[in-house]
Coordinates of C-alpha atoms in Angstrom, one line a residue:
M1 CA -8.6 37.9 -5.1
T2 CA -12.0 36.3 -5.8
E3 CA -11.7 32.7 -6.7
R4 CA -13.4 31.5 -9.9
V5 CA -14.2 28.2 -8.2
G6 CA -14.8 28.5 -4.5
N7 CA -14.6 24.9 -3.3
L8 CA -14.6 21.3 -4.4
A9 CA -18.3 20.8 -4.0
E10 CA -19.0 23.8 -6.3
V11 CA -16.6 22.3 -8.9
H12 CA -18.5 19.1 -8.9
A13 CA -21.8 20.9 -9.2
T14 CA -20.7 23.2 -12.1
E15 CA -18.0 21.4 -14.0
V16 CA -18.8 17.7 -13.6
A17 CA -21.7 16.9 -16.0
P18 CA -24.1 14.5 -14.3
R19 CA -24.6 11.2 -16.0
K20 CA -27.7 9.9 -14.3
G21 CA -28.3 6.2 -14.2
S22 CA -25.3 5.4 -16.3
M23 CA -22.2 3.2 -16.0
Q24 CA -19.1 3.0 -18.2
D25 CA -18.8 0.1 -20.5
M26 CA -15.7 -1.9 -21.3
A27 CA -14.4 0.7 -23.7
G28 CA -14.7 3.6 -21.3
G29 CA -18.0 4.8 -22.7
T30 CA -21.4 4.5 -21.0
E31 CA -24.3 2.2 -21.1
T32 CA -27.6 2.6 -19.5
G33 CA -28.7 0.3 -16.7
T34 CA -26.8 -1.9 -14.3
V35 CA -23.8 -4.0 -15.3
N36 CA -23.1 -7.3 -13.6
T37 CA -19.4 -7.1 -13.1
I38 CA -18.6 -10.3 -11.2
P39 CA -19.4 -13.9 -12.1
V40 CA -22.3 -15.4 -10.1
A41 CA -20.2 -18.1 -8.4
M42 CA -17.6 -15.6 -7.3
E43 CA -20.4 -13.2 -6.2
E44 CA -21.9 -15.8 -3.9
K45 CA -18.5 -16.7 -2.6
M46 CA -17.7 -13.1 -1.7
G47 CA -21.2 -12.6 -0.1
G48 CA -20.9 -8.8 -0.8
E49 CA -23.3 -6.3 0.8
T50 CA -25.1 -5.9 -2.6
S51 CA -25.6 -9.6 -3.2
S52 CA -29.2 -9.2 -2.3
I53 CA -29.8 -6.0 -4.1
S54 CA -32.4 -5.6 -6.7
T55 CA -30.8 -4.1 -9.8
A56 CA -34.0 -2.6 -11.0
G57 CA -34.7 1.1 -10.7
S58 CA -31.2 2.4 -9.8
E59 CA -31.2 6.2 -9.6
E60 CA -29.2 9.0 -8.2
P61 CA -30.0 9.7 -4.5
S62 CA -31.1 13.1 -3.2
D63 CA -29.1 15.0 -0.5
E64 CA -31.4 13.8 2.2
E65 CA -31.1 10.2 1.1
M66 CA -27.3 10.6 1.0
R67 CA -27.4 11.7 4.7
T68 CA -29.9 9.2 6.0
L69 CA -29.6 6.0 4.0
R70 CA -27.0 3.3 4.6
H71 CA -24.0 3.3 2.3
V72 CA -22.8 0.0 1.0
S73 CA -20.3 -1.5 -1.4
D74 CA -21.0 -2.3 -5.0
K75 CA -20.3 -5.7 -6.6
L76 CA -16.6 -6.1 -7.4
P77 CA -15.4 -6.7 -11.0
W78 CA -13.8 -10.1 -11.4
S79 CA -10.7 -8.6 -13.1
A80 CA -9.9 -7.1 -9.7
F81 CA -9.4 -10.6 -8.4
L82 CA -7.0 -11.4 -11.2
V83 CA -4.9 -8.4 -10.1
A84 CA -5.1 -9.5 -6.5
I85 CA -3.7 -13.0 -7.5
I86 CA -0.8 -11.3 -9.2
E87 CA 0.0 -9.3 -6.1
L88 CA -0.4 -12.4 -4.0
C89 CA 2.3 -14.2 -6.0
E90 CA 4.6 -11.1 -6.0
R91 CA 4.2 -10.7 -2.2
F92 CA 4.8 -14.4 -1.7
A93 CA 8.2 -14.0 -3.5
Y94 CA 9.0 -10.7 -1.7
Y95 CA 8.3 -11.8 1.8
G96 CA 9.4 -15.3 1.2
L97 CA 12.9 -14.1 0.2
S98 CA 13.1 -11.2 2.7
G99 CA 11.9 -13.3 5.7
P100 CA 15.2 -15.2 6.0
F101 CA 17.3 -12.1 5.2
Q102 CA 18.1 -11.3 8.8
N103 CA 19.5 -14.8 9.5
Y104 CA 21.1 -15.0 6.1
I105 CA 23.1 -11.8 6.7
Q106 CA 23.6 -11.9 10.5
N107 CA 24.8 -15.4 11.2
P108 CA 27.8 -17.4 10.0
Y109 CA 28.0 -20.3 7.6
P110 CA 28.0 -23.1 8.5
T111 CA 25.5 -22.8 11.4
D112 CA 27.3 -21.9 14.7
S113 CA 26.6 -23.1 18.2
S114 CA 23.3 -21.2 18.5
G115 CA 21.8 -23.5 15.8
I116 CA 20.4 -20.6 13.8
P117 CA 21.3 -20.8 10.1
G118 CA 23.3 -18.1 8.4
A119 CA 25.6 -17.2 5.5
L120 CA 27.3 -13.8 5.6
N121 CA 28.2 -13.4 9.4
M122 CA 27.7 -9.6 9.4
G123 CA 26.1 -9.5 12.9
Q124 CA 22.8 -7.8 14.0
R125 CA 23.9 -4.3 13.1
G126 CA 25.0 -5.3 9.6
A127 CA 21.8 -7.4 9.0
T128 CA 19.6 -4.6 10.3
G129 CA 21.4 -2.0 8.2
L130 CA 21.1 -4.1 5.0
T131 CA 17.5 -5.0 5.5
D132 CA 16.7 -1.3 6.2
F133 CA 18.5 -0.4 3.0
F134 CA 16.4 -3.0 1.0
Q135 CA 13.2 -1.6 2.4
F136 CA 14.4 2.0 1.6
W137 CA 15.4 1.0 -2.0
C138 CA 12.1 -0.9 -2.6
Y139 CA 10.1 2.1 -1.7
V140 CA 12.1 4.8 -3.5
T141 CA 12.1 3.0 -6.9
P142 CA 8.2 3.2 -7.2
I143 CA 8.7 6.8 -8.3
L144 CA 10.6 5.6 -11.4
G145 CA 7.9 3.0 -12.1
A146 CA 5.2 5.6 -11.7
I147 CA 6.7 8.0 -14.1
I148 CA 7.3 5.3 -16.7
A149 CA 3.7 4.1 -16.3
D150 CA 1.9 7.5 -16.2
Q151 CA 3.8 9.1 -19.0
Y152 CA 5.0 6.3 -21.4
L153 CA 4.0 2.7 -21.0
G154 CA 0.8 2.5 -19.0
K155 CA 0.4 0.4 -15.8
Y156 CA 0.1 -3.0 -17.4
N157 CA 3.2 -2.8 -19.6
T158 CA 5.2 -1.3 -16.8
I159 CA 4.3 -4.1 -14.4
L160 CA 5.1 -6.7 -17.1
Y161 CA 8.6 -5.4 -18.0
F162 CA 9.6 -4.8 -14.4
A163 CA 8.3 -8.2 -13.4
F164 CA 10.9 -9.8 -15.7
L165 CA 13.6 -7.6 -14.1
Y166 CA 12.4 -8.7 -10.7
L167 CA 12.6 -12.4 -11.8
G168 CA 16.2 -11.8 -12.8
G169 CA 17.0 -10.5 -9.3
V170 CA 15.5 -13.6 -7.6
L171 CA 17.4 -15.8 -10.0
V172 CA 20.7 -14.1 -8.9
L173 CA 19.8 -14.5 -5.3
F174 CA 19.0 -18.2 -5.8
T175 CA 22.2 -19.1 -7.6
T176 CA 24.5 -17.2 -5.2
S177 CA 22.8 -18.8 -2.1
L178 CA 23.8 -22.3 -3.2
P179 CA 26.2 -23.9 -0.7
T180 CA 29.0 -23.9 -3.3
S181 CA 28.5 -20.1 -4.0
I182 CA 28.6 -19.3 -0.2
E183 CA 31.8 -21.4 0.2
H184 CA 33.5 -19.7 -2.7
G185 CA 32.6 -16.2 -1.4
H186 CA 30.0 -15.2 -4.0
A187 CA 27.1 -14.8 -1.6
T188 CA 27.8 -11.2 -0.5
G189 CA 28.2 -9.8 -4.0
G190 CA 25.2 -11.8 -5.2
L191 CA 23.1 -10.5 -2.3
I192 CA 23.9 -6.9 -3.0
A193 CA 23.2 -7.3 -6.7
A194 CA 19.9 -9.1 -6.0
L195 CA 18.8 -6.5 -3.6
I196 CA 19.3 -3.7 -6.2
I197 CA 17.7 -5.6 -9.0
I198 CA 14.7 -6.9 -7.0
G199 CA 14.3 -3.4 -5.6
L200 CA 14.0 -2.0 -9.1
G201 CA 11.5 -4.6 -10.1
T202 CA 9.5 -4.0 -6.9
G203 CA 9.3 -0.3 -7.7
G204 CA 7.9 -0.9 -11.2
I205 CA 5.3 -3.3 -9.8
K206 CA 4.4 -1.7 -6.5
S207 CA 3.4 1.8 -7.7
N208 CA 1.2 0.4 -10.5
V209 CA -0.5 -2.7 -9.2
S210 CA -2.1 -0.8 -6.3
P211 CA -4.0 1.7 -8.5
L212 CA -4.6 -1.0 -11.2
I213 CA -6.7 -3.1 -8.9
A214 CA -8.9 -0.1 -8.0
E215 CA -9.2 0.9 -11.6
Q216 CA -11.0 -2.3 -12.3
Y217 CA -14.0 -0.7 -10.7
R218 CA -15.3 2.1 -12.8
G219 CA -18.2 3.4 -10.8
T220 CA -17.8 7.0 -9.7
K221 CA -21.4 8.1 -8.8
H222 CA -23.6 7.3 -5.9
T223 CA -26.7 5.3 -6.8
L224 CA -29.9 4.5 -5.0
R225 CA -30.9 0.8 -4.9
T226 CA -33.3 -1.4 -3.0
L227 CA -32.4 -4.6 -1.2
K228 CA -34.6 -7.6 -1.6
S229 CA -35.5 -7.1 2.0
G230 CA -37.0 -3.7 1.0
E231 CA -34.3 -1.6 2.6
R232 CA -33.1 1.3 0.4
V233 CA -29.4 1.8 0.3
I234 CA -26.7 4.0 -1.3
I235 CA -24.2 2.2 -3.6
D236 CA -21.1 4.2 -2.6
P237 CA -18.0 4.2 -4.8
A238 CA -15.8 5.2 -1.8
V239 CA -17.1 2.2 0.2
T240 CA -16.4 0.0 -2.8
I241 CA -12.8 1.2 -3.2
Q242 CA -12.4 0.7 0.6
R243 CA -13.5 -3.0 0.1
I244 CA -11.2 -3.5 -2.9
Y245 CA -8.2 -2.4 -0.9
M246 CA -9.2 -4.6 2.0
I247 CA -9.3 -7.6 -0.3
F248 CA -6.1 -6.4 -2.0
Y249 CA -4.3 -6.2 1.4
L250 CA -5.8 -9.6 2.4
C251 CA -4.1 -11.1 -0.7
I252 CA -0.9 -9.4 0.1
N253 CA -0.8 -11.0 3.6
V254 CA -1.9 -14.4 2.3
G255 CA 1.1 -14.1 0.0
S256 CA 3.4 -13.0 2.8
L257 CA 2.7 -16.3 4.6
G258 CA 5.1 -17.7 2.1
S259 CA 7.8 -16.8 4.7
I260 CA 6.4 -19.7 6.8
A261 CA 7.5 -22.1 4.2
T262 CA 10.8 -20.3 3.4
T263 CA 11.9 -20.0 7.0
E264 CA 11.3 -23.7 7.6
M265 CA 13.2 -24.5 4.4
E266 CA 16.0 -22.2 5.4
K267 CA 16.3 -24.1 8.7
N268 CA 15.9 -27.6 7.5
I269 CA 17.2 -27.6 3.9
G270 CA 19.1 -24.4 3.1
F271 CA 18.6 -20.8 2.0
W272 CA 18.8 -21.8 -1.7
S273 CA 15.7 -23.9 -1.4
A274 CA 13.7 -21.0 0.1
Y275 CA 14.7 -18.7 -2.7
L276 CA 14.0 -21.4 -5.4
L277 CA 10.4 -21.6 -4.1
C278 CA 10.1 -17.8 -4.4
L279 CA 11.4 -18.0 -7.9
C280 CA 8.8 -20.6 -8.9
M281 CA 5.9 -18.6 -7.3
F282 CA 6.9 -15.4 -9.1
V283 CA 6.8 -17.3 -12.4
V284 CA 3.2 -18.2 -11.6
G285 CA 2.4 -14.5 -11.0
I286 CA 3.9 -13.5 -14.4
A287 CA 1.9 -16.2 -16.1
V288 CA -1.4 -14.9 -14.6
L289 CA -0.4 -11.4 -15.6
I290 CA 0.1 -12.3 -19.3
A291 CA -2.8 -14.7 -19.5
G292 CA -5.3 -12.1 -18.2
K293 CA -4.2 -9.2 -20.3
K294 CA -7.3 -8.9 -22.4
F295 CA -9.5 -8.6 -19.2
Y296 CA -7.7 -5.7 -17.4
I297 CA -9.2 -2.3 -17.4
V298 CA -6.5 0.5 -17.4
R299 CA -6.1 4.2 -18.1
P300 CA -3.8 5.0 -21.1
P301 CA -0.6 7.0 -20.3
K302 CA -0.9 10.7 -20.8
G303 CA 2.6 11.8 -22.0
S304 CA 3.8 14.9 -20.2
I305 CA 1.0 14.9 -17.5
I306 CA 3.5 14.7 -14.6
I307 CA 5.6 17.6 -16.0
N308 CA 2.5 19.7 -16.4
A309 CA 1.4 18.9 -12.9
F310 CA 4.8 20.2 -11.6
R311 CA 4.4 23.3 -13.9
A312 CA 1.0 23.9 -12.3
M313 CA 2.4 23.6 -8.8
W314 CA 5.3 26.0 -9.7
I315 CA 2.7 28.6 -10.8
G316 CA 0.9 28.2 -7.6
L317 CA 4.2 28.5 -5.6
V318 CA 5.3 31.7 -7.2
N319 CA 1.8 33.1 -6.6
K320 CA 2.2 32.7 -2.8
G321 CA 0.7 29.2 -2.8
D322 CA -2.4 30.1 -4.6
M323 CA -3.0 27.1 -7.0
N324 CA -6.0 28.9 -8.5
A325 CA -3.5 31.1 -10.3
A326 CA -2.7 28.1 -12.6
K327 CA -6.3 27.9 -13.8
P328 CA -7.2 29.0 -17.3
S329 CA -10.1 30.9 -15.9
Y330 CA -7.8 32.9 -13.6
R331 CA -5.6 33.8 -16.6
E332 CA -8.7 34.9 -18.6
E333 CA -10.0 37.0 -15.7
Y334 CA -6.8 38.5 -14.4
G335 CA -4.5 38.4 -17.4
G336 CA -2.0 35.9 -16.2
K337 CA 1.1 35.4 -18.3
Y338 CA 1.2 31.6 -18.2
K339 CA 0.1 29.3 -21.0
T340 CA -2.0 26.6 -19.5
P341 CA -2.7 23.4 -21.6
W342 CA -5.1 22.2 -18.9
N343 CA -8.6 23.1 -17.6
D344 CA -9.8 24.3 -14.2
L345 CA -10.7 20.8 -13.2
F346 CA -7.1 19.6 -13.6
I347 CA -6.0 22.2 -11.0
E348 CA -8.7 21.1 -8.6
E349 CA -7.5 17.5 -9.0
I350 CA -3.9 18.6 -8.3
K351 CA -5.1 20.4 -5.1
R352 CA -6.8 17.2 -4.0
A353 CA -3.6 15.3 -4.6
L354 CA -1.7 17.8 -2.5
V355 CA -4.1 17.1 0.3
A356 CA -3.1 13.5 0.2
C357 CA 0.6 14.2 0.1
K358 CA 0.2 16.4 3.2
V359 CA -1.5 13.6 5.0
F360 CA 1.3 11.2 4.1
L361 CA 3.9 13.4 5.9
F362 CA 3.5 11.6 9.2
Y363 CA 3.7 8.1 7.7
P364 CA 7.6 7.7 7.9
I365 CA 7.2 7.5 11.7
Y366 CA 4.7 4.7 11.3
W367 CA 6.9 2.8 8.9
V368 CA 9.8 2.9 11.4
V369 CA 7.6 0.9 13.8
Y370 CA 6.6 -1.5 11.0
T371 CA 10.3 -2.1 10.0
Q372 CA 11.0 -3.4 13.5
M373 CA 9.0 -6.4 12.7
L374 CA 11.2 -7.3 9.8
N375 CA 14.6 -7.1 11.6
N376 CA 14.8 -6.3 15.3
F377 CA 11.8 -8.5 16.3
V378 CA 13.5 -11.4 14.5
S379 CA 16.8 -10.8 16.4
Q380 CA 14.8 -10.5 19.7
A381 CA 13.2 -13.9 19.1
G382 CA 16.7 -15.3 18.4
V383 CA 17.7 -14.8 22.1
M384 CA 14.5 -16.4 23.4
E385 CA 13.5 -20.0 23.9
L386 CA 12.3 -21.2 20.4
H387 CA 11.3 -24.7 21.2
G388 CA 12.3 -26.0 17.8
I389 CA 10.7 -23.3 15.6
P390 CA 12.7 -20.8 13.4
N391 CA 13.2 -17.4 15.1
D392 CA 12.0 -15.6 11.9
I393 CA 8.7 -17.5 11.7
M394 CA 7.0 -15.3 14.4
Q395 CA 6.6 -12.4 12.0
N396 CA 3.8 -14.4 10.3
I397 CA 1.6 -13.7 13.2
D398 CA 1.2 -10.2 11.7
S399 CA -0.1 -11.6 8.5
L400 CA -2.4 -14.0 10.2
T401 CA -3.8 -11.2 12.3
I402 CA -4.6 -9.2 9.1
I403 CA -6.1 -12.3 7.4
I404 CA -8.4 -12.9 10.4
F405 CA -9.4 -9.3 11.1
I406 CA -9.9 -7.9 7.6
P407 CA -13.1 -9.9 7.1
I408 CA -14.2 -9.0 10.6
C409 CA -13.7 -5.3 9.8
D410 CA -15.2 -5.5 6.3
R411 CA -18.2 -7.7 7.1
L412 CA -19.0 -6.8 10.7
I413 CA -17.4 -3.7 12.2
Y414 CA -17.6 -1.3 9.3
P415 CA -21.1 -2.2 8.2
A416 CA -22.3 -2.0 11.8
L417 CA -20.8 1.5 12.2
R418 CA -22.6 2.5 8.9
R419 CA -25.9 1.1 10.1
V420 CA -25.8 3.3 13.2
G421 CA -24.8 6.4 11.2
I422 CA -21.1 6.4 12.2
K423 CA -18.8 7.3 9.3
F424 CA -15.4 5.8 10.1
K425 CA -13.6 8.1 7.7
P426 CA -10.0 7.8 6.4
I427 CA -8.3 10.3 8.8
T428 CA -9.9 8.6 11.8
R429 CA -8.8 5.2 10.6
I430 CA -5.3 6.3 10.0
T431 CA -5.1 7.9 13.5
M432 CA -6.3 4.6 15.0
G433 CA -3.5 2.9 13.1
F434 CA -0.9 5.1 14.7
F435 CA -2.2 4.3 18.2
F436 CA -2.1 0.6 17.5
A437 CA 1.5 0.9 16.2
A438 CA 2.4 2.8 19.4
M439 CA 0.9 0.0 21.5
S440 CA 3.0 -2.5 19.6
M441 CA 6.2 -0.7 20.6
V442 CA 5.0 -0.4 24.2
Y443 CA 4.6 -4.2 24.3
A444 CA 8.0 -4.8 22.5
A445 CA 9.7 -2.7 25.2
I446 CA 7.9 -4.8 27.9
V447 CA 9.2 -8.0 26.2
Q448 CA 12.7 -6.6 26.0
H449 CA 12.6 -5.8 29.7
I450 CA 11.4 -9.4 30.5
I451 CA 14.4 -10.7 28.5
Y452 CA 16.8 -8.4 30.3
V453 CA 15.7 -9.6 33.7
S454 CA 15.7 -13.3 32.8
P455 CA 18.7 -15.7 33.2
P456 CA 21.2 -16.8 32.3
C457 CA 22.6 -13.7 30.5
Y458 CA 20.1 -11.0 31.5
N459 CA 20.9 -7.8 29.6
A460 CA 23.7 -9.5 27.6
P461 CA 21.8 -12.4 25.8
E462 CA 24.0 -15.2 24.6
A463 CA 27.1 -13.1 25.5
C464 CA 27.9 -14.3 29.0
A465 CA 29.9 -17.2 30.5
A466 CA 26.8 -18.5 32.3
G467 CA 25.0 -19.0 29.0
T468 CA 27.8 -21.0 27.3
L469 CA 28.0 -24.8 27.7
P470 CA 31.3 -26.7 27.6
D471 CA 30.7 -27.7 24.0
G472 CA 30.4 -24.0 23.0
T473 CA 26.6 -24.0 22.6
T474 CA 25.0 -20.8 23.8
L475 CA 21.7 -20.8 25.8
P476 CA 19.0 -18.2 25.2
N477 CA 17.4 -16.3 28.1
K478 CA 14.6 -18.2 29.7
V479 CA 11.7 -16.4 28.0
H480 CA 9.2 -18.3 25.7
V481 CA 9.2 -16.8 22.2
A482 CA 5.4 -16.9 22.2
V483 CA 5.5 -13.9 24.6
Q484 CA 6.2 -11.8 21.4
T485 CA 2.8 -12.6 19.9
P486 CA 0.8 -9.4 21.0
A487 CA 3.5 -7.1 19.5
Y488 CA 2.8 -8.7 16.1
L489 CA -1.0 -8.6 16.7
F490 CA -0.9 -4.8 17.4
I491 CA 1.2 -4.2 14.2
G492 CA -1.3 -6.2 12.2
L493 CA -4.2 -4.2 13.5
S494 CA -2.4 -1.0 12.8
E495 CA -1.9 -2.0 9.2
I496 CA -5.6 -2.6 8.7
F497 CA -6.3 1.0 9.8
A498 CA -3.2 2.9 8.6
S499 CA -1.6 1.0 5.7
I500 CA -4.8 0.0 3.9
T501 CA -6.3 3.4 4.3
G502 CA -3.1 5.0 3.0
L503 CA -3.5 3.0 -0.2
E504 CA -7.1 3.9 -0.5
Y505 CA -6.4 7.6 0.1
A506 CA -3.6 7.7 -2.4
F507 CA -5.9 6.3 -5.1
T508 CA -9.0 8.3 -4.4
K509 CA -7.2 11.6 -4.1
A510 CA -5.0 11.3 -7.2
P511 CA -5.9 12.8 -10.6
P512 CA -7.1 10.0 -12.9
S513 CA -4.0 10.2 -15.1
M514 CA -1.5 10.4 -12.1
K515 CA -2.7 7.5 -10.0
S516 CA 0.7 5.7 -10.1
F517 CA 2.7 8.8 -9.3
V518 CA 0.6 9.8 -6.2
M519 CA 0.7 6.1 -5.1
S520 CA 4.5 6.3 -5.4
M521 CA 4.5 9.3 -3.1
Y522 CA 2.7 7.3 -0.5
L523 CA 5.1 4.4 -0.9
L524 CA 8.0 6.9 -0.7
T525 CA 7.0 7.5 2.9
S526 CA 8.0 3.9 3.6
A527 CA 11.5 4.6 2.2
F528 CA 11.8 7.6 4.5
G529 CA 10.7 5.3 7.4
S530 CA 13.5 2.8 6.5
A531 CA 16.0 5.7 6.4
L532 CA 14.9 6.8 9.9
A533 CA 15.1 3.2 11.0
S534 CA 18.7 3.0 9.7
A535 CA 19.6 6.0 11.8
L536 CA 18.4 4.0 14.8
T537 CA 20.7 1.1 13.9
P538 CA 23.4 2.1 16.6
T539 CA 20.7 1.6 19.2
A540 CA 19.8 -1.9 18.0
V541 CA 22.2 -3.5 20.4
D542 CA 22.0 -4.8 23.9
P543 CA 21.2 -3.2 26.4
K544 CA 19.9 -0.2 24.4
L545 CA 17.0 -2.0 22.7
L546 CA 14.6 -1.4 25.6
W547 CA 15.0 2.4 25.3
M548 CA 14.8 2.2 21.5
Y549 CA 11.4 0.6 21.7
T550 CA 10.2 3.0 24.4
G551 CA 11.3 6.0 22.3
L552 CA 9.4 4.7 19.3
A553 CA 6.3 4.1 21.3
V554 CA 6.3 7.7 22.6
A555 CA 7.1 9.2 19.2
T556 CA 4.4 7.2 17.4
A557 CA 1.8 8.2 20.0
I558 CA 2.7 11.8 19.7
A559 CA 2.6 11.5 15.9
G560 CA -0.9 10.1 16.1
V561 CA -2.2 12.9 18.2
L562 CA -0.6 15.6 16.0
F563 CA -1.9 13.8 12.9
W564 CA -5.5 14.0 14.2
L565 CA -5.3 17.6 15.3
I566 CA -3.9 18.7 12.0
Y567 CA -5.9 16.6 9.5
H568 CA -9.2 15.7 11.0
K569 CA -10.8 18.6 9.1
Y570 CA -10.4 16.6 5.9
N571 CA -13.0 14.2 7.0
A572 CA -15.6 16.9 6.5
T573 CA -14.6 17.3 2.8
E574 CA -14.1 13.6 2.0
E575 CA -17.2 13.3 -0.2
S576 CA -16.6 16.5 -2.1
M577 CA -13.0 15.6 -2.9
N578 CA -14.1 12.1 -4.1
A579 CA -16.8 13.7 -6.3
L580 CA -14.1 14.9 -8.7
E581 CA -13.4 11.3 -9.7
D582 CA -16.5 11.4 -11.8
Q583 CA -14.7 13.4 -14.4
G584 CA -11.4 12.7 -16.3
E585 CA -9.8 10.2 -18.5
K586 CA -11.8 7.0 -18.9
A587 CA -10.5 3.5 -18.4
V588 CA -10.0 1.2 -21.3
L589 CA -9.0 -2.5 -21.9
A590 CA -5.3 -3.2 -21.5
T591 CA -5.2 -4.3 -25.1
E592 CA -6.3 -0.8 -26.2
I593 CA -3.4 1.0 -24.7
P594 CA -1.9 3.3 -27.4
T595 CA 1.5 2.7 -28.9
A596 CA 4.5 4.5 -27.7
G597 CA 4.3 6.9 -30.7
T598 CA 0.7 7.7 -29.9
V599 CA 1.5 8.3 -26.2
A600 CA 4.4 10.6 -27.1
G601 CA 2.0 12.9 -28.9
S602 CA -0.5 12.9 -26.0
T603 CA -0.1 15.7 -23.4
A604 CA -2.2 17.4 -20.8
H605 CA -3.8 19.3 -23.7
D606 CA -6.1 16.2 -23.9
H607 CA -7.1 16.9 -20.4
A608 CA -8.3 20.4 -21.4
H609 CA -11.1 18.8 -23.6
V610 CA -12.3 16.3 -21.0
E611 CA -15.6 18.2 -20.6
D612 CA -16.5 17.4 -24.1
G613 CA -16.6 13.7 -23.4
P614 CA -14.3 10.7 -23.1
A615 CA -11.1 11.0 -25.1
K616 CA -10.9 8.6 -28.0
V617 CA -8.1 6.0 -27.8

């Protein structure tokens, strides 16, 4: 059959009406000229690539200019930084409370002869199993949050309501971690309840805050501008989105440093004090969320848009995988029997989203590696010489690596590559992330081998007579805990390439009205990774740990090679797929989100008229 629309580039040329030299205003319309979207003070602080750009004479570049001129980031809207602060507070709470989990669950109360604090005394298997479950739960629930946001409440309201649910979970954890609660046997039940409630809250926030920050930038077209130095450059929306997610991830990892404070408090004061700090920090995040409501730019919910997306995919499935069969133009030409309340562009957007979902298929293997940092690396440190520091503080090296190297990549490496004409595209970056993750597991296996050949207990750390003193105190194997550092370094570098690019890919390839849902599909891969990690729990014991790390290294390296071989072709169509973003529902202020009644009456039928101009809200 002849396709009505041959490829994504043709769709952009024929269906996306050019809006030369225009930008969307705060209400989702357009205004001529260049909009200053970031306060001067903040602009100078960020030192963006466009800080020296002359705003006069912006125009759409030619094909030759697109190929030959340097692509740079646009100025960032200051509302994006507000969203980043909210995420920083939420991640402070999340990592601050989950950082001590391994000790809280694994070790006894009061502290035993090892000197490592604890509460539930479930052992390493129990602790690893529960932390893996928590990771799994936190990354399954974003599907619920995405559906609620995309169909009913919108991103802002969904984040707000689930934030209060999250707050309730942290409150439960705090109250049941008090010494009197632990002594009276309430800690186990309180932990399980808190894990479930916090996981639900995380789901509603996680699937929506990631697309919300990128939606603060509303540019969708390449523009030609001239630097004050005289150099002509291309303002590239894709490069801008890449920078937004770099900053977003930087804030996540600044927030994750909260575990430095909570692990010290856990060791020197008690678990309750650590969880109280997380509670207070999360209250700050909610306050910022509420105070900044009138400044956020959002897309209104679209009623049954997700249902219609699945309807379209079903039509494609029953037509032997031909998604073009779901297009109204196909029905008109070939007499299809389906009623389609959408336009051809909507189907092209669905096809683009399916590309992203295919790319995500390899991510669970990557997340298995990442999960090791949260549990087995902590336990590994526990049998090494700590020299007075908490065994669970080492994981913060990962965050410090990201905080140091994100600016290096964003300000030095990526711009340098663009200057010499090398386009470090998403599939290439993700592949690099897999290889760095594999290197982390190789190094972890080396560390485990060093532990197993070191006295006093060799391959049975803290479980031999030679390592037990007369007073019952156990001695760790004679390996300095700092030896772990490169393993965290490699994981941090892998996140810069794989995790950040995954967020970017999920946003740029999703239809405008399904950003949260596609983001939740990306986050779901982490849940599958946690499930796979749980399956490995029986191997998380001495002396099997060496072979577990070795197996993960091999599996991740193979996954990286296969990922590149299968998906590198999508690098060639990156620009044409991103071009579809220029059409679709327009962003509006959060205060202009329609009421529930209005949303209920809105369907994908609105999408069918998008070519006529922005939908009125």
